[in-house]
Amino acid sequence: MFSVKFKTTEELPEPSPRLIDQVIGQDEAVRIVLSAVKNKRNVILLGDPGVGKSMIVKAVGEILQDIVDFKPYYVIAKPNLKNMERPIVEVIDGEYKEEKIEIPKVDFKSPNTFYLILVMIAAILLSEYLLRFVPEKYLLAAISITSLIVLIFGFVIILSAIIGSSRSGMGNTYSPADLKPVVLYECKKMPLVRASAYNVTRLLGDVKHCPLGGRPPLGTPPHKRIILGAIHEAHRGILYVDEIKTMPLEVQDYILTALQDKKLPISGRNPNSSGATVETNPIPCDFILIMSGNMDDVYNLRAPLLDRIDYKIVLRNKMDNTLENRNKLLQFIVQEIKNNNLNHLTYEACCEVVRVAQHLAGSKDKLTLRLRLLANILKMANDLAMGKEIEEILGNFDGKDYKPLTGKGKVLIEAKHIREVFERGIYSMEKQVAINYIKNFKRYKLITPNDSPKIGVIYGLAVLGEGGIGDVTKIIVQILDSKNPATHLLNISGDIAKHSITLASALSKKLIANHKLPLPKKDIDLTNKEIYIQFSQSYSKIDGDSATAAVCLAILSALLEIPLKQDFAITGSLDLSGNVLAVGGINEKIEAAKRYGFKRVIIPESNMIDVIEGEGIEIIPVKTLDEIIPLVFEM
Ligand code: ADP
């Protein structure tokens, strides 16, 4: 199975600390991304979830950070004394040192403060005069009038200060500390900045809200409320944007502008915030863009943005099942144990992981590269292996002395733990739904394997849900004499299924008309036959062409009135010449035939390379319809 012999993974060497050495099965993608980034090209990585898109970007960033010649810089925000709502952001080369920053020179003497002081002095003099010269009986009235005048003056001065500051964007009462430039960001080595496509403020930056509108003396001046975007932080480095499906169109336009101009201003993003009136100068943002998503997500991107992406790399989701790749899978297991603090696996458990990787790839010849899924299965198997410890905790748990599980126990992950996780399907919602459906529905299902031969009745095979579970479908064909020679398909609505049934119907009629079948000849007037095809008790969504051969045989049986044996289930697509073509989910389908107790299962010969476990049932590979006929008709 592997090129090393071991009892448990504890005996295997530690994984490499370099992330680039930990990426498995994506060598070509790694090489392309490395050279693309070195040459300052933009890249998009497409592929199934969990095949290592983020890991590759991180790994490439990690090694480039050490080898690329990088000029450190820092970013400061300064007040714009002519217009405070237009703060100035500058990128300065070199390492930040406080004394390097100049404080703008400004005359902080405020005329408003001056008038306020003047009014206060006048009020003091007036009260002095009142106390001395006004007769005692008018004293109270005089003091009240004077305080009122002072109050009105003060109010007018404060109001004029506020209006003045909001008009000019700057009051005259900011303190020197308020006007000090701020350092927004320091960058000492090549940045690799990650942001999700939907997070607009994170990507493009923002200006914080100030409840006082940023007005002096208490408000925070605009240049102190600027938040740099990921595109700015990625200046002279890499910007990694994942989840591209969620990227709003307007953000795509901004990113496009940033890519073209290599600078973009920051403005407040929330129209209800006082930050909305603030906008900076265009801030340098010269970055390499790497985006990632699933294959279909790419259609969410606007053509001009997609055009700016030089490399469009599709990651693999399977690798060949070779000794070299099984060794890599072993390396992956050791990595996951180390990175997630898992228990060690026995040799047999590692073999079981390989089997699961084959199943997830849908073929004996392949191993899945959806390694996040495999990592999750390992984590769940680890938890199952720790189950005894959990029982102990539950047993000792009296509500007072709760001790949470700590990291590793002393257990080993065994093959049975991996098998249990896989078979119970606790790593996949679809699989559990399918398992529950089959469990609940099986007792009502009229599947009678190995029954006596029947006309027009055959058992097909299907897979429920993506990566789900196989099931047996009873297909019944009935013929009616009618003036309308049509074929009716009951309870299957998928387009591919409909087309495949049309093909099966046409092929069976052609074979009967040409008398080219290895079956007793019979003259049938096909112009007055109405064919009804029922996928009995099929309520879930079944689509695809894997029942074409089954339907064709059932139509032949019904038209020729020759019974079909009932000890087999069959899967296979057909072409118009009667060749049997490969189908998907072959292992799940064989499993289903076994589970229902069929003696034989007929499958396309081209699918034989995919079969992982052939025991417990006779598997009959076939290439043509002619080969199937003697096997299935009771003659
Ligand atoms: P994606 O970005 O394609 O969804 P990630 O790079 O986030 O996938 O992978 C998630 C986890 O799955 C990784 O942290 C790692 O544990 C495992 N993994 C996925 N792909 C690989 C790979 N090619 N080699 C090694 N580990 C992988």
XYZ file of C-alpha atoms and ligand atoms in Angstrom, residues 22-26 48-56 240 292 332 335-336 369 371-372 375, ligand 1:
50
model
C 2.748 20.344 2.541
C 0.638 21.016 -0.584
C -0.331 17.702 -2.109
C -1.323 16.814 -5.648
C -1.285 20.367 -7.023
C -13.784 22.332 -5.884
C -13.937 23.435 -2.247
C -11.077 22.206 -0.068
C -8.552 21.292 -2.779
C -5.947 23.719 -1.449
C -6.569 27.070 -3.168
C -5.939 29.181 -0.046
C -3.133 26.886 1.035
C -1.271 27.383 -2.263
C -5.836 37.350 -2.086
C -10.226 32.002 -5.954
C -1.119 14.465 4.346
C 0.413 16.801 8.496
C -3.174 16.806 9.660
C -7.858 15.767 -3.700
C -8.502 17.101 1.156
C -10.448 19.381 3.489
C -9.180 16.173 6.947
P -9.799 25.789 -0.610
O -9.212 27.157 -0.495
O -9.523 25.128 -1.937
O -11.242 25.700 -0.231
P -7.992 25.243 1.557
O -6.693 25.631 0.956
O -8.638 26.211 2.475
O -9.042 24.846 0.440
O -7.796 23.848 2.301
C -8.350 23.583 3.548
C -7.547 22.542 4.291
O -7.621 21.288 3.609
C -6.079 22.864 4.346
O -5.789 23.639 5.472
C -5.447 21.493 4.438
O -5.557 20.993 5.753
C -6.346 20.657 3.574
N -5.913 20.644 2.174
C -6.672 21.040 1.128
N -5.999 20.885 -0.021
C -4.801 20.391 0.291
C -3.641 20.015 -0.472
N -3.627 20.117 -1.811
N -2.571 19.535 0.187
C -2.599 19.398 1.530
N -3.636 19.728 2.306
C -4.730 20.224 1.709
